[in-house]
Amino acid sequence: MLCEVCNNEVSKYKCPRCSVNYCSIACYKSDTHTARHADNRGGVGTTTAQTAPVSPSRPDRFSFIVSDPTIKNLLTIPALQMHLSTLIKLADTFESSNKNYLLNLKINDLRSDGSEQNVLIEEFVQRFLKLSDEWESQHGS
């Protein structure tokens, strides 16, 4: 597949923000590529997640979870950021038919009984699941 920025070279990478295939850092940093981010996000350099508007009377599950102080604190830890970034890259790499299976394998390897056992991942997953269950009990499905 050709680079979607310069259309000259074979693409080697995929932008995690806009899914554009590109061949080099020069193409990634080019005005053509960053303009796509502005078109998609409403401004260059925006890194916050964009979500659909939510009714003030019923917050969505994601907003509920990311507003938790423990989750916010955990997300500031570089080691956890690295592991989550790896999972996101894996999600972008695999075909949809295998994606969930392979991501579950990786997450299970990182959890307490896995081969890559990581306390931060375990703490993050446990807190995430607890908050998700709390949201479910308060709001239903």
mmCIF file of N, CA and C in Angstrom:
data_model
loop_
_atom_site.group_PDB
_atom_site.id
_atom_site.type_symbol
_atom_site.label_atom_id
_atom_site.label_comp_id
_atom_site.label_asym_id
_atom_site.label_seq_id
_atom_site.Cartn_x
_atom_site.Cartn_y
_atom_site.Cartn_z
ATOM 1 N N MET A 1 0.854 -1.172 0.000
ATOM 2 C CA MET A 1 0.000 0.000 0.000
ATOM 3 C C MET A 1 0.897 1.232 0.000
ATOM 4 N N LEU A 2 0.539 2.205 -0.818
ATOM 5 C CA LEU A 2 1.320 3.438 -0.911
ATOM 6 C C LEU A 2 1.039 4.374 0.256
ATOM 7 N N CYS A 3 2.023 5.183 0.564
ATOM 8 C CA CYS A 3 1.888 6.236 1.567
ATOM 9 C C CYS A 3 0.744 7.150 1.144
ATOM 10 N N GLU A 4 -0.174 7.418 2.048
ATOM 11 C CA GLU A 4 -1.328 8.253 1.740
ATOM 12 C C GLU A 4 -1.003 9.745 1.836
ATOM 13 N N VAL A 5 0.213 10.066 2.230
ATOM 14 C CA VAL A 5 0.613 11.471 2.332
ATOM 15 C C VAL A 5 1.363 11.896 1.073
ATOM 16 N N CYS A 6 2.441 11.172 0.724
ATOM 17 C CA CYS A 6 3.244 11.561 -0.438
ATOM 18 C C CYS A 6 2.894 10.765 -1.701
ATOM 19 N N ASN A 7 2.265 9.611 -1.534
ATOM 20 C CA ASN A 7 1.883 8.732 -2.655
ATOM 21 C C ASN A 7 3.074 8.278 -3.497
ATOM 22 N N ASN A 8 4.283 8.255 -2.896
ATOM 23 C CA ASN A 8 5.474 7.838 -3.629
ATOM 24 C C ASN A 8 6.074 6.548 -3.117
ATOM 25 N N GLU A 9 6.054 6.348 -1.819
ATOM 26 C CA GLU A 9 6.720 5.213 -1.189
ATOM 27 C C GLU A 9 5.694 4.240 -0.613
ATOM 28 N N VAL A 10 6.153 3.033 -0.311
ATOM 29 C CA VAL A 10 5.302 2.047 0.349
ATOM 30 C C VAL A 10 5.122 2.475 1.801
ATOM 31 N N SER A 11 3.893 2.451 2.275
ATOM 32 C CA SER A 11 3.641 2.857 3.667
ATOM 33 C C SER A 11 4.155 1.785 4.615
ATOM 34 N N LYS A 12 4.732 2.225 5.720
ATOM 35 C CA LYS A 12 5.269 1.325 6.733
ATOM 36 C C LYS A 12 4.557 1.498 8.065
ATOM 37 N N TYR A 13 3.849 2.600 8.228
ATOM 38 C CA TYR A 13 3.254 2.951 9.511
ATOM 39 C C TYR A 13 1.804 3.382 9.328
ATOM 40 N N LYS A 14 1.077 3.388 10.452
ATOM 41 C CA LYS A 14 -0.311 3.840 10.443
ATOM 42 C C LYS A 14 -0.505 4.796 11.609
ATOM 43 N N CYS A 15 -1.025 5.968 11.337
ATOM 44 C CA CYS A 15 -1.235 6.970 12.376
ATOM 45 C C CYS A 15 -2.303 6.479 13.350
ATOM 46 N N PRO A 16 -2.013 6.484 14.651
ATOM 47 C CA PRO A 16 -2.995 6.018 15.632
ATOM 48 C C PRO A 16 -4.176 6.971 15.789
ATOM 49 N N ARG A 17 -4.021 8.237 15.388
ATOM 50 C CA ARG A 17 -5.096 9.222 15.548
ATOM 51 C C ARG A 17 -6.063 9.236 14.389
ATOM 52 N N CYS A 18 -5.552 9.101 13.152
ATOM 53 C CA CYS A 18 -6.438 9.245 11.992
ATOM 54 C C CYS A 18 -6.384 8.052 11.042
ATOM 55 N N SER A 19 -5.573 7.052 11.354
ATOM 56 C CA SER A 19 -5.454 5.807 10.575
ATOM 57 C C SER A 19 -4.882 6.004 9.175
ATOM 58 N N VAL A 20 -4.207 7.118 8.932
ATOM 59 C CA VAL A 20 -3.558 7.350 7.643
ATOM 60 C C VAL A 20 -2.290 6.510 7.582
ATOM 61 N N ASN A 21 -2.088 5.829 6.460
ATOM 62 C CA ASN A 21 -0.861 5.073 6.246
ATOM 63 C C ASN A 21 0.206 6.026 5.714
ATOM 64 N N TYR A 22 1.417 5.982 6.304
ATOM 65 C CA TYR A 22 2.493 6.874 5.887
ATOM 66 C C TYR A 22 3.809 6.117 5.865
ATOM 67 N N CYS A 23 4.801 6.685 5.171
ATOM 68 C CA CYS A 23 6.059 5.973 4.949
ATOM 69 C C CYS A 23 7.213 6.440 5.827
ATOM 70 N N SER A 24 7.131 7.670 6.353
ATOM 71 C CA SER A 24 8.280 8.212 7.079
ATOM 72 C C SER A 24 7.832 9.261 8.088
ATOM 73 N N ILE A 25 8.764 9.654 8.935
ATOM 74 C CA ILE A 25 8.482 10.708 9.908
ATOM 75 C C ILE A 25 8.205 12.022 9.184
ATOM 76 N N ALA A 26 8.908 12.242 8.088
ATOM 77 C CA ALA A 26 8.686 13.470 7.314
ATOM 78 C C ALA A 26 7.226 13.553 6.850
ATOM 79 N N CYS A 27 6.683 12.445 6.371
ATOM 80 C CA CYS A 27 5.276 12.439 5.945
ATOM 81 C C CYS A 27 4.347 12.580 7.148
ATOM 82 N N TYR A 28 4.693 11.927 8.270
ATOM 83 C CA TYR A 28 3.870 12.022 9.477
ATOM 84 C C TYR A 28 3.778 13.471 9.950
ATOM 85 N N LYS A 29 4.884 14.194 9.885
ATOM 86 C CA LYS A 29 4.919 15.578 10.364
ATOM 87 C C LYS A 29 4.535 16.602 9.298
ATOM 88 N N SER A 30 4.229 16.148 8.102
ATOM 89 C CA SER A 30 3.919 17.075 7.008
ATOM 90 C C SER A 30 2.603 17.808 7.235
ATOM 91 N N ASP A 31 2.477 18.940 6.570
ATOM 92 C CA ASP A 31 1.250 19.728 6.648
ATOM 93 C C ASP A 31 0.054 18.943 6.122
ATOM 94 N N THR A 32 0.279 18.119 5.107
ATOM 95 C CA THR A 32 -0.805 17.322 4.538
ATOM 96 C C THR A 32 -1.399 16.391 5.592
ATOM 97 N N HIS A 33 -0.527 15.758 6.365
ATOM 98 C CA HIS A 33 -1.005 14.828 7.392
ATOM 99 C C HIS A 33 -1.650 15.561 8.556
ATOM 100 N N THR A 34 -1.013 16.603 9.049
ATOM 101 C CA THR A 34 -1.579 17.315 10.197
ATOM 102 C C THR A 34 -2.884 18.001 9.845
ATOM 103 N N ALA A 35 -3.072 18.350 8.568
ATOM 104 C CA ALA A 35 -4.346 18.940 8.137
ATOM 105 C C ALA A 35 -5.483 17.933 8.294
ATOM 106 N N ARG A 36 -5.185 16.658 8.105
ATOM 107 C CA ARG A 36 -6.208 15.615 8.305
ATOM 108 C C ARG A 36 -6.668 15.592 9.764
ATOM 109 N N HIS A 37 -5.729 15.803 10.677
ATOM 110 C CA HIS A 37 -6.090 15.833 12.100
ATOM 111 C C HIS A 37 -6.989 17.026 12.377
ATOM 112 N N ALA A 38 -6.681 18.162 11.765
ATOM 113 C CA ALA A 38 -7.503 19.353 11.948
ATOM 114 C C ALA A 38 -8.908 19.111 11.400
ATOM 115 N N ASP A 39 -8.989 18.447 10.244
ATOM 116 C CA ASP A 39 -10.300 18.139 9.660
ATOM 117 C C ASP A 39 -11.084 17.178 10.527
ATOM 118 N N ASN A 40 -10.391 16.181 11.078
ATOM 119 C CA ASN A 40 -11.064 15.146 11.873
ATOM 120 C C ASN A 40 -11.373 15.582 13.287
ATOM 121 N N ARG A 41 -10.543 16.444 13.865
ATOM 122 C CA ARG A 41 -10.655 16.755 15.285
ATOM 123 C C ARG A 41 -11.039 18.204 15.577
ATOM 124 N N GLY A 42 -11.026 19.052 14.590
ATOM 125 C CA GLY A 42 -11.362 20.437 14.830
ATOM 126 C C GLY A 42 -10.168 21.305 15.210
ATOM 127 N N GLY A 43 -8.942 20.768 15.150
ATOM 128 C CA GLY A 43 -7.765 21.566 15.469
ATOM 129 C C GLY A 43 -6.516 20.721 15.461
ATOM 130 N N VAL A 44 -5.400 21.292 15.055
ATOM 131 C CA VAL A 44 -4.130 20.574 15.042
ATOM 132 C C VAL A 44 -3.636 20.417 16.460
ATOM 133 N N GLY A 45 -3.113 19.242 16.767
ATOM 134 C CA GLY A 45 -2.520 19.013 18.073
ATOM 135 C C GLY A 45 -3.516 18.613 19.146
ATOM 136 N N THR A 46 -4.744 18.417 18.810
ATOM 137 C CA THR A 46 -5.727 17.997 19.799
ATOM 138 C C THR A 46 -5.474 16.538 20.133
ATOM 139 N N THR A 47 -5.280 16.241 21.416
ATOM 140 C CA THR A 47 -5.011 14.867 21.808
ATOM 141 C C THR A 47 -6.090 14.284 22.698
ATOM 142 N N THR A 48 -7.088 15.051 23.060
ATOM 143 C CA THR A 48 -8.136 14.526 23.917
ATOM 144 C C THR A 48 -9.110 13.704 23.099
ATOM 145 N N ALA A 49 -9.683 12.709 23.734
ATOM 146 C CA ALA A 49 -10.632 11.836 23.057
ATOM 147 C C ALA A 49 -11.908 12.586 22.746
ATOM 148 N N GLN A 50 -12.414 12.404 21.556
ATOM 149 C CA GLN A 50 -13.664 13.025 21.151
ATOM 150 C C GLN A 50 -14.763 11.985 21.306
ATOM 151 N N THR A 51 -15.797 12.318 22.049
ATOM 152 C CA THR A 51 -16.907 11.394 22.235
ATOM 153 C C THR A 51 -18.194 12.078 21.832
ATOM 154 N N ALA A 52 -19.192 11.271 21.574
ATOM 155 C CA ALA A 52 -20.493 11.811 21.208
ATOM 156 C C ALA A 52 -21.080 12.564 22.392
ATOM 157 N N PRO A 53 -21.886 13.583 22.135
ATOM 158 C CA PRO A 53 -22.514 14.311 23.237
ATOM 159 C C PRO A 53 -23.330 13.365 24.106
ATOM 160 N N VAL A 54 -23.289 13.615 25.394
ATOM 161 C CA VAL A 54 -23.969 12.753 26.349
ATOM 162 C C VAL A 54 -24.987 13.580 27.113
ATOM 163 N N SER A 55 -26.109 12.997 27.337
ATOM 164 C CA SER A 55 -27.141 13.668 28.107
ATOM 165 C C SER A 55 -26.626 13.929 29.514
ATOM 166 N N PRO A 56 -26.777 15.149 30.054
ATOM 167 C CA PRO A 56 -26.279 15.456 31.390
ATOM 168 C C PRO A 56 -26.931 14.589 32.465
ATOM 169 N N SER A 57 -28.127 14.100 32.212
ATOM 170 C CA SER A 57 -28.807 13.288 33.209
ATOM 171 C C SER A 57 -28.294 11.854 33.233
ATOM 172 N N ARG A 58 -27.608 11.413 32.153
ATOM 173 C CA ARG A 58 -27.106 10.046 32.103
ATOM 174 C C ARG A 58 -25.729 10.016 31.448
ATOM 175 N N PRO A 59 -24.669 10.125 32.253
ATOM 176 C CA PRO A 59 -23.326 10.111 31.680
ATOM 177 C C PRO A 59 -23.018 8.742 31.069
ATOM 178 N N ASP A 60 -22.182 8.730 30.044
ATOM 179 C CA ASP A 60 -21.818 7.448 29.468
ATOM 180 C C ASP A 60 -20.775 6.752 30.346
ATOM 181 N N ARG A 61 -20.626 5.473 30.114
ATOM 182 C CA ARG A 61 -19.726 4.637 30.917
ATOM 183 C C ARG A 61 -18.290 5.148 30.846
ATOM 184 N N PHE A 62 -17.833 5.504 29.654
ATOM 185 C CA PHE A 62 -16.457 5.960 29.486
ATOM 186 C C PHE A 62 -16.187 7.223 30.302
ATOM 187 N N SER A 63 -17.072 8.187 30.220
ATOM 188 C CA SER A 63 -16.901 9.436 30.983
ATOM 189 C C SER A 63 -16.872 9.163 32.476
ATOM 190 N N PHE A 64 -17.724 8.262 32.914
ATOM 191 C CA PHE A 64 -17.766 7.883 34.323
ATOM 192 C C PHE A 64 -16.425 7.295 34.764
ATOM 193 N N ILE A 65 -15.868 6.416 33.944
ATOM 194 C CA ILE A 65 -14.613 5.744 34.299
ATOM 195 C C ILE A 65 -13.435 6.708 34.267
ATOM 196 N N VAL A 66 -13.315 7.511 33.212
ATOM 197 C CA VAL A 66 -12.154 8.410 33.117
ATOM 198 C C VAL A 66 -12.206 9.576 34.088
ATOM 199 N N SER A 67 -13.356 9.820 34.697
ATOM 200 C CA SER A 67 -13.431 10.893 35.695
ATOM 201 C C SER A 67 -13.004 10.408 37.087
ATOM 202 N N ASP A 68 -12.777 9.115 37.228
ATOM 203 C CA ASP A 68 -12.363 8.552 38.517
ATOM 204 C C ASP A 68 -10.929 8.987 38.850
ATOM 205 N N PRO A 69 -10.698 9.518 40.072
ATOM 206 C CA PRO A 69 -9.351 9.978 40.449
ATOM 207 C C PRO A 69 -8.283 8.883 40.387
ATOM 208 N N THR A 70 -8.635 7.662 40.744
ATOM 209 C CA THR A 70 -7.657 6.570 40.700
ATOM 210 C C THR A 70 -7.260 6.263 39.261
ATOM 211 N N ILE A 71 -8.234 6.230 38.360
ATOM 212 C CA ILE A 71 -7.937 5.988 36.939
ATOM 213 C C ILE A 71 -7.081 7.135 36.393
ATOM 214 N N LYS A 72 -7.441 8.363 36.720
ATOM 215 C CA LYS A 72 -6.659 9.518 36.265
ATOM 216 C C LYS A 72 -5.215 9.412 36.733
ATOM 217 N N ASN A 73 -5.030 9.042 37.987
ATOM 218 C CA ASN A 73 -3.685 8.902 38.537
ATOM 219 C C ASN A 73 -2.913 7.786 37.837
ATOM 220 N N LEU A 74 -3.560 6.640 37.645
ATOM 221 C CA LEU A 74 -2.892 5.520 36.981
ATOM 222 C C LEU A 74 -2.467 5.898 35.558
ATOM 223 N N LEU A 75 -3.302 6.666 34.868
ATOM 224 C CA LEU A 75 -2.994 7.036 33.483
ATOM 225 C C LEU A 75 -1.835 8.015 33.361
ATOM 226 N N THR A 76 -1.369 8.562 34.473
ATOM 227 C CA THR A 76 -0.200 9.456 34.427
ATOM 228 C C THR A 76 1.115 8.691 34.546
ATOM 229 N N ILE A 77 1.056 7.403 34.819
ATOM 230 C CA ILE A 77 2.262 6.594 35.023
ATOM 231 C C ILE A 77 2.801 6.136 33.664
ATOM 232 N N PRO A 78 4.033 6.532 33.333
ATOM 233 C CA PRO A 78 4.599 6.211 32.014
ATOM 234 C C PRO A 78 4.611 4.713 31.680
ATOM 235 N N ALA A 79 4.882 3.863 32.650
ATOM 236 C CA ALA A 79 4.921 2.421 32.374
ATOM 237 C C ALA A 79 3.546 1.918 31.934
ATOM 238 N N LEU A 80 2.488 2.385 32.577
ATOM 239 C CA LEU A 80 1.138 1.990 32.182
ATOM 240 C C LEU A 80 0.802 2.566 30.812
ATOM 241 N N GLN A 81 1.192 3.806 30.567
ATOM 242 C CA GLN A 81 0.968 4.423 29.255
ATOM 243 C C GLN A 81 1.610 3.589 28.151
ATOM 244 N N MET A 82 2.816 3.092 28.414
ATOM 245 C CA MET A 82 3.522 2.292 27.424
ATOM 246 C C MET A 82 2.753 1.007 27.120
ATOM 247 N N HIS A 83 2.282 0.315 28.169
ATOM 248 C CA HIS A 83 1.543 -0.925 27.960
ATOM 249 C C HIS A 83 0.226 -0.670 27.228
ATOM 250 N N LEU A 84 -0.483 0.381 27.597
ATOM 251 C CA LEU A 84 -1.744 0.705 26.925
ATOM 252 C C LEU A 84 -1.495 1.112 25.474
ATOM 253 N N SER A 85 -0.412 1.831 25.237
ATOM 254 C CA SER A 85 -0.046 2.207 23.878
ATOM 255 C C SER A 85 0.237 0.965 23.027
ATOM 256 N N THR A 86 0.905 -0.012 23.613
ATOM 257 C CA THR A 86 1.178 -1.269 22.916
ATOM 258 C C THR A 86 -0.125 -1.967 22.539
ATOM 259 N N LEU A 87 -1.076 -1.981 23.466
ATOM 260 C CA LEU A 87 -2.369 -2.602 23.176
ATOM 261 C C LEU A 87 -3.100 -1.871 22.054
ATOM 262 N N ILE A 88 -3.028 -0.558 22.042
ATOM 263 C CA ILE A 88 -3.679 0.226 20.985
ATOM 264 C C ILE A 88 -3.024 -0.076 19.637
ATOM 265 N N LYS A 89 -1.700 -0.156 19.620
ATOM 266 C CA LYS A 89 -1.000 -0.476 18.377
ATOM 267 C C LYS A 89 -1.382 -1.862 17.885
ATOM 268 N N LEU A 90 -1.505 -2.811 18.799
ATOM 269 C CA LEU A 90 -1.942 -4.156 18.412
ATOM 270 C C LEU A 90 -3.346 -4.119 17.831
ATOM 271 N N ALA A 91 -4.214 -3.334 18.434
ATOM 272 C CA ALA A 91 -5.591 -3.227 17.947
ATOM 273 C C ALA A 91 -5.619 -2.663 16.532
ATOM 274 N N ASP A 92 -4.718 -1.732 16.230
ATOM 275 C CA ASP A 92 -4.661 -1.147 14.892
ATOM 276 C C ASP A 92 -4.036 -2.093 13.874
ATOM 277 N N THR A 93 -3.264 -3.061 14.348
ATOM 278 C CA THR A 93 -2.527 -3.957 13.464
ATOM 279 C C THR A 93 -3.359 -5.138 12.978
ATOM 280 N N PHE A 94 -4.133 -5.739 13.853
ATOM 281 C CA PHE A 94 -4.820 -6.987 13.528
ATOM 282 C C PHE A 94 -6.107 -6.779 12.750
ATOM 283 N N GLU A 95 -6.442 -7.790 11.960
ATOM 284 C CA GLU A 95 -7.729 -7.816 11.271
ATOM 285 C C GLU A 95 -8.824 -7.976 12.314
ATOM 286 N N SER A 96 -9.995 -7.481 12.017
ATOM 287 C CA SER A 96 -11.084 -7.471 13.003
ATOM 288 C C SER A 96 -11.499 -8.860 13.471
ATOM 289 N N SER A 97 -11.359 -9.881 12.631
ATOM 290 C CA SER A 97 -11.774 -11.225 13.031
ATOM 291 C C SER A 97 -10.906 -11.796 14.150
ATOM 292 N N ASN A 98 -9.629 -11.411 14.198
ATOM 293 C CA ASN A 98 -8.712 -11.919 15.227
ATOM 294 C C ASN A 98 -8.436 -10.920 16.331
ATOM 295 N N LYS A 99 -8.838 -9.686 16.140
ATOM 296 C CA LYS A 99 -8.439 -8.597 17.033
ATOM 297 C C LYS A 99 -8.794 -8.868 18.490
ATOM 298 N N ASN A 100 -10.045 -9.158 18.785
ATOM 299 C CA ASN A 100 -10.458 -9.361 20.180
ATOM 300 C C ASN A 100 -9.728 -10.533 20.817
ATOM 301 N N TYR A 101 -9.601 -11.612 20.089
ATOM 302 C CA TYR A 101 -8.912 -12.791 20.609
ATOM 303 C C TYR A 101 -7.455 -12.468 20.951
ATOM 304 N N LEU A 102 -6.741 -11.840 20.019
ATOM 305 C CA LEU A 102 -5.328 -11.534 20.235
ATOM 306 C C LEU A 102 -5.120 -10.478 21.321
ATOM 307 N N LEU A 103 -6.006 -9.482 21.387
ATOM 308 C CA LEU A 103 -5.896 -8.482 22.451
ATOM 309 C C LEU A 103 -6.159 -9.108 23.814
ATOM 310 N N ASN A 104 -7.134 -10.003 23.886
ATOM 311 C CA ASN A 104 -7.393 -10.694 25.153
ATOM 312 C C ASN A 104 -6.194 -11.528 25.597
ATOM 313 N N LEU A 105 -5.536 -12.179 24.637
ATOM 314 C CA LEU A 105 -4.329 -12.943 24.979
ATOM 315 C C LEU A 105 -3.256 -12.026 25.570
ATOM 316 N N LYS A 106 -3.036 -10.880 24.932
ATOM 317 C CA LYS A 106 -2.007 -9.939 25.399
ATOM 318 C C LYS A 106 -2.358 -9.393 26.781
ATOM 319 N N ILE A 107 -3.618 -8.995 26.965
ATOM 320 C CA ILE A 107 -4.034 -8.473 28.276
ATOM 321 C C ILE A 107 -3.886 -9.539 29.346
ATOM 322 N N ASN A 108 -4.275 -10.765 29.037
ATOM 323 C CA ASN A 108 -4.135 -11.846 30.016
ATOM 324 C C ASN A 108 -2.672 -12.128 30.350
ATOM 325 N N ASP A 109 -1.779 -11.992 29.368
ATOM 326 C CA ASP A 109 -0.348 -12.144 29.641
ATOM 327 C C ASP A 109 0.154 -11.062 30.592
ATOM 328 N N LEU A 110 -0.412 -9.862 30.495
ATOM 329 C CA LEU A 110 0.025 -8.746 31.335
ATOM 330 C C LEU A 110 -0.598 -8.781 32.734
ATOM 331 N N ARG A 111 -1.665 -9.528 32.905
ATOM 332 C CA ARG A 111 -2.354 -9.543 34.194
ATOM 333 C C ARG A 111 -1.639 -10.453 35.182
ATOM 334 N N SER A 112 -2.157 -10.549 36.404
ATOM 335 C CA SER A 112 -1.441 -11.156 37.536
ATOM 336 C C SER A 112 -0.974 -12.587 37.330
ATOM 337 N N ASP A 113 -1.705 -13.399 36.601
ATOM 338 C CA ASP A 113 -1.270 -14.781 36.395
ATOM 339 C C ASP A 113 -0.634 -14.996 35.029
ATOM 340 N N GLY A 114 -0.407 -13.944 34.284
ATOM 341 C CA GLY A 114 0.132 -14.049 32.935
ATOM 342 C C GLY A 114 1.645 -14.122 32.903
ATOM 343 N N SER A 115 2.173 -14.456 31.748
ATOM 344 C CA SER A 115 3.622 -14.610 31.592
ATOM 345 C C SER A 115 4.377 -13.282 31.702
ATOM 346 N N GLU A 116 3.721 -12.169 31.412
ATOM 347 C CA GLU A 116 4.355 -10.847 31.508
ATOM 348 C C GLU A 116 3.836 -10.075 32.712
ATOM 349 N N GLN A 117 3.362 -10.749 33.689
ATOM 350 C CA GLN A 117 2.728 -10.201 34.895
ATOM 351 C C GLN A 117 3.147 -8.760 35.212
ATOM 352 N N ASN A 118 2.152 -7.860 35.243
ATOM 353 C CA ASN A 118 2.422 -6.456 35.505
ATOM 354 C C ASN A 118 1.398 -5.927 36.502
ATOM 355 N N VAL A 119 1.881 -5.445 37.631
ATOM 356 C CA VAL A 119 1.007 -4.972 38.705
ATOM 357 C C VAL A 119 0.175 -3.770 38.270
ATOM 358 N N LEU A 120 0.764 -2.864 37.500
ATOM 359 C CA LEU A 120 0.029 -1.675 37.042
ATOM 360 C C LEU A 120 -1.156 -2.051 36.159
ATOM 361 N N ILE A 121 -0.919 -2.961 35.231
ATOM 362 C CA ILE A 121 -2.019 -3.402 34.357
ATOM 363 C C ILE A 121 -3.103 -4.057 35.182
ATOM 364 N N GLU A 122 -2.711 -4.896 36.122
ATOM 365 C CA GLU A 122 -3.714 -5.576 36.960
ATOM 366 C C GLU A 122 -4.529 -4.568 37.758
ATOM 367 N N GLU A 123 -3.859 -3.585 38.352
ATOM 368 C CA GLU A 123 -4.559 -2.568 39.130
ATOM 369 C C GLU A 123 -5.512 -1.761 38.240
ATOM 370 N N PHE A 124 -5.025 -1.385 37.055
ATOM 371 C CA PHE A 124 -5.846 -0.623 36.118
ATOM 372 C C PHE A 124 -7.080 -1.432 35.682
ATOM 373 N N VAL A 125 -6.871 -2.675 35.300
ATOM 374 C CA VAL A 125 -7.983 -3.523 34.841
ATOM 375 C C VAL A 125 -8.992 -3.741 35.956
ATOM 376 N N GLN A 126 -8.516 -4.035 37.172
ATOM 377 C CA GLN A 126 -9.434 -4.258 38.294
ATOM 378 C C GLN A 126 -10.263 -3.008 38.589
ATOM 379 N N ARG A 127 -9.608 -1.850 38.586
ATOM 380 C CA ARG A 127 -10.330 -0.603 38.850
ATOM 381 C C ARG A 127 -11.327 -0.297 37.730
ATOM 382 N N PHE A 128 -10.903 -0.500 36.503
ATOM 383 C CA PHE A 128 -11.770 -0.287 35.348
ATOM 384 C C PHE A 128 -13.013 -1.175 35.431
ATOM 385 N N LEU A 129 -12.808 -2.457 35.725
ATOM 386 C CA LEU A 129 -13.937 -3.390 35.826
ATOM 387 C C LEU A 129 -14.867 -3.031 36.981
ATOM 388 N N LYS A 130 -14.280 -2.622 38.109
ATOM 389 C CA LYS A 130 -15.092 -2.223 39.263
ATOM 390 C C LYS A 130 -15.964 -1.019 38.909
ATOM 391 N N LEU A 131 -15.362 -0.012 38.271
ATOM 392 C CA LEU A 131 -16.116 1.181 37.893
ATOM 393 C C LEU A 131 -17.174 0.862 36.838
ATOM 394 N N SER A 132 -16.849 -0.012 35.927
ATOM 395 C CA SER A 132 -17.813 -0.412 34.904
ATOM 396 C C SER A 132 -19.020 -1.098 35.542
ATOM 397 N N ASP A 133 -18.752 -1.963 36.517
ATOM 398 C CA ASP A 133 -19.845 -2.628 37.247
ATOM 399 C C ASP A 133 -20.676 -1.620 38.036
ATOM 400 N N GLU A 134 -20.010 -0.646 38.665
ATOM 401 C CA GLU A 134 -20.732 0.402 39.401
ATOM 402 C C GLU A 134 -21.642 1.187 38.465
ATOM 403 N N TRP A 135 -21.109 1.575 37.310
ATOM 404 C CA TRP A 135 -21.903 2.321 36.343
ATOM 405 C C TRP A 135 -23.115 1.492 35.904
ATOM 406 N N GLU A 136 -22.866 0.218 35.644
ATOM 407 C CA GLU A 136 -23.942 -0.687 35.212
ATOM 408 C C GLU A 136 -25.041 -0.781 36.264
ATOM 409 N N SER A 137 -24.648 -0.888 37.534
ATOM 410 C CA SER A 137 -25.655 -1.002 38.596
ATOM 411 C C SER A 137 -26.443 0.298 38.782
ATOM 412 N N GLN A 138 -25.811 1.442 38.473
ATOM 413 C CA GLN A 138 -26.486 2.732 38.595
ATOM 414 C C GLN A 138 -27.356 3.075 37.395
ATOM 415 N N HIS A 139 -26.929 2.662 36.196
ATOM 416 C CA HIS A 139 -27.598 3.102 34.974
ATOM 417 C C HIS A 139 -28.219 1.983 34.148
ATOM 418 N N GLY A 140 -27.937 0.752 34.470
ATOM 419 C CA GLY A 140 -28.424 -0.347 33.634
ATOM 420 C C GLY A 140 -27.677 -0.359 32.323
ATOM 421 N N SER A 141 -28.052 -1.231 31.418
ATOM 422 C CA SER A 141 -27.350 -1.327 30.127
ATOM 423 C C SER A 141 -27.883 -0.341 29.195
#
